[in-house]
């Protein structure tokens, strides 16, 4: 059995994440975890602050990109970094309900990672297999 | 690897003839491709698919003149980085540089799983149906909606791996490799490709053999696998500003340089997610987005005369903040007045060489050894959010206006469409944010000099030489077939380089031309150039923008150690202060191309001339 998780992959100017999960929902959660590990260089993040939001999209790829973009928005606008995600994904209706937990980015506590400018659709892959799902996404750094 | 025609015109010019039809035979160039490069650079340029992108850009509707590329060209998304093209202001399009779809070529025998779980042969499918697509990579499944299913004949290749796996695909089919996704045409023996066989792993390619021509289907799925997120290009208005001083390196011993760098580091927020020191209230962000550097000066950041020495005087008048989302504004508010991370920097530079003393003097550079300060940053999260938002708008515009392009990543909208007009106005807001940002940082740099050296900034002559954008599209008037004509000039990783006499050039410089600022990578040289008549004739008054990355960040982190880089820079007399040691390794000088070669080529071609060369004494990195 493959374990849930993510790993980073390289690109000439950018960095990407490949995440695996038993379900697509889990893979989405893992890719979000991976994104914040890029931002904080793998520092520990505590679950002190909660943000809830809903996404509706035209397709599952848009759903993923909008989800990650919204998290980046909270990071940019409110300085929040997250490490815990509770997702409710409705693939039929293409809706995603998100509960993200984290805390305010603290220079002394969290390390410097890379600044992510945006989530790209470049070679975005969402694969649903029988027992697991894979998500690959490239970030504009 | 480029296998198409490339004709040498002269020592610094190469041509892609418009008779070239592209790797897949579907490219209809409206004009030829023109590449500025020296012979020593051309082999490296041929290595990626930048030249194919130059040919693709030549198909843009309403293209005026050729599709051009500067010597710092490298593969981008849609447009190449270093790409320059102009489109007609009535009948052309505005392209953010590419928002695209993934087009997979599947053979007719491919089984397609419908969204409801059933199976259907690909040729029976209708557009808009929801399907799961099985492609040649066993187990690879993609759920998507079909937009377009075209039958055509194409060459099929068999990729065999050492482990005995076989993949059949067309040349443009993207394959997962250890370096990310690569189209088959860029693969070679020994490359590692991803194999799914219960477990995911990589296997080395043993051979790639043609298997003849077969019926294949071009499936364009609704998954908007657009590469390029417009923020690289039009929105972020990443740019460069250069300040002069009356100081020389004799005035700054090592201790003073350190003091200045430390003070600048303290004054200018930098690093990942860095926040500005200013809190905007109420509608102020809208004023920033519409007024740019003028807003900053009106609010006490810098001097009124600074505005004269900024491209567009620091304010894109076309900006309309009502077209910028609330999210983008909220992301922008905390980050106004911050440097950010990555390749952005503040440098104290020493003038190392002066090539044209008269021009240099006009710009305020009188002596070798003179101290200057360079600022390289953009529109931060605000511009990136504008981009994220408009990505969606333009992607829909491509479908709506049914624009036929060889590369769907070249997404664009007709200039007179609402989508294009809104985008252009929102883009201008991103540009204004960046102008305001560099203006505020200028103010804090001046304060750092005042505090450290105990003279006033005026006494030290800390004036703005110039401020340029290097990722922007602009409506400009140029001469086409001996007539004046308005065109949208797209400069993606390229800098405006207007010649003497033009009203866009500040009055003080009008007798010599517009200053062009070319930042080097960390710790190497930067250049001050000047625009030429040749650039006006040939490149819409455009030249190169910098060095360009050679190596991925992760690879740079593996290959270099921060302390060694810092020591090596110290030996060369450069003191560096970085928010992150990681950024130091990622931005290692050897991870970049040689900026001097790039500058030699644009001078050789006559599209700008060298005025001065600067080397860093002190660096602030994000």
mmCIF file of C-alpha atoms in Angstrom, chain A residues 11 122-123, chain B residues 1-4 20 22-24 44-54 56 74-76 78 157 159 170-175 177 179-193 205 208 227 407 409:
data_model
loop_
_atom_site.group_PDB
_atom_site.id
_atom_site.type_symbol
_atom_site.label_atom_id
_atom_site.label_comp_id
_atom_site.label_asym_id
_atom_site.label_seq_id
_atom_site.Cartn_x
_atom_site.Cartn_y
_atom_site.Cartn_z
ATOM 1 C CA UNK A 11 11.414 22.817 -12.585
ATOM 2 C CA UNK A 122 1.146 24.123 -15.999
ATOM 3 C CA UNK A 123 1.093 20.355 -16.459
ATOM 4 C CA UNK B 1 15.951 20.681 -28.951
ATOM 5 C CA UNK B 2 15.291 22.845 -31.979
ATOM 6 C CA UNK B 3 15.342 21.026 -35.313
ATOM 7 C CA UNK B 4 13.644 23.691 -37.400
ATOM 8 C CA UNK B 20 8.375 27.026 -41.151
ATOM 9 C CA UNK B 22 6.216 23.927 -36.764
ATOM 10 C CA UNK B 23 7.067 20.539 -35.353
ATOM 11 C CA UNK B 24 3.569 19.317 -35.940
ATOM 12 C CA UNK B 44 22.230 26.843 -25.632
ATOM 13 C CA UNK B 45 19.193 28.668 -27.014
ATOM 14 C CA UNK B 46 18.478 25.720 -29.311
ATOM 15 C CA UNK B 47 18.385 23.344 -26.382
ATOM 16 C CA UNK B 48 14.894 24.112 -25.146
ATOM 17 C CA UNK B 49 11.687 24.930 -26.966
ATOM 18 C CA UNK B 50 12.011 28.713 -26.870
ATOM 19 C CA UNK B 51 12.467 28.932 -30.649
ATOM 20 C CA UNK B 52 9.309 26.939 -31.290
ATOM 21 C CA UNK B 53 7.580 29.479 -29.064
ATOM 22 C CA UNK B 54 8.992 32.307 -31.186
ATOM 23 C CA UNK B 56 4.142 30.146 -32.404
ATOM 24 C CA UNK B 74 14.581 30.834 -22.652
ATOM 25 C CA UNK B 75 11.571 28.650 -22.632
ATOM 26 C CA UNK B 76 8.507 30.249 -21.100
ATOM 27 C CA UNK B 78 3.261 30.415 -24.478
ATOM 28 C CA UNK B 157 6.986 6.964 -31.140
ATOM 29 C CA UNK B 159 9.709 4.867 -25.789
ATOM 30 C CA UNK B 170 3.231 11.486 -30.248
ATOM 31 C CA UNK B 171 6.100 13.964 -30.137
ATOM 32 C CA UNK B 172 4.110 16.566 -28.275
ATOM 33 C CA UNK B 173 2.781 14.231 -25.653
ATOM 34 C CA UNK B 174 3.920 15.261 -22.198
ATOM 35 C CA UNK B 175 5.602 12.513 -20.220
ATOM 36 C CA UNK B 177 10.133 12.677 -16.002
ATOM 37 C CA UNK B 179 12.698 16.793 -14.083
ATOM 38 C CA UNK B 180 8.967 17.382 -14.357
ATOM 39 C CA UNK B 181 6.735 17.009 -17.389
ATOM 40 C CA UNK B 182 8.562 16.892 -20.716
ATOM 41 C CA UNK B 183 7.181 16.449 -24.174
ATOM 42 C CA UNK B 184 8.463 13.385 -25.964
ATOM 43 C CA UNK B 185 10.452 15.481 -28.413
ATOM 44 C CA UNK B 186 12.667 16.709 -25.597
ATOM 45 C CA UNK B 187 13.446 13.269 -24.244
ATOM 46 C CA UNK B 188 16.545 11.269 -24.959
ATOM 47 C CA UNK B 189 18.320 8.089 -24.016
ATOM 48 C CA UNK B 190 19.092 7.926 -20.319
ATOM 49 C CA UNK B 191 16.382 10.364 -19.223
ATOM 50 C CA UNK B 192 14.288 9.100 -16.319
ATOM 51 C CA UNK B 193 10.601 8.750 -17.011
ATOM 52 C CA UNK B 205 14.946 5.448 -21.350
ATOM 53 C CA UNK B 208 12.921 6.098 -28.645
ATOM 54 C CA UNK B 227 0.996 26.829 -18.176
ATOM 55 C CA UNK B 407 -0.210 26.581 -28.823
ATOM 56 C CA UNK B 409 -0.963 28.451 -24.008
#
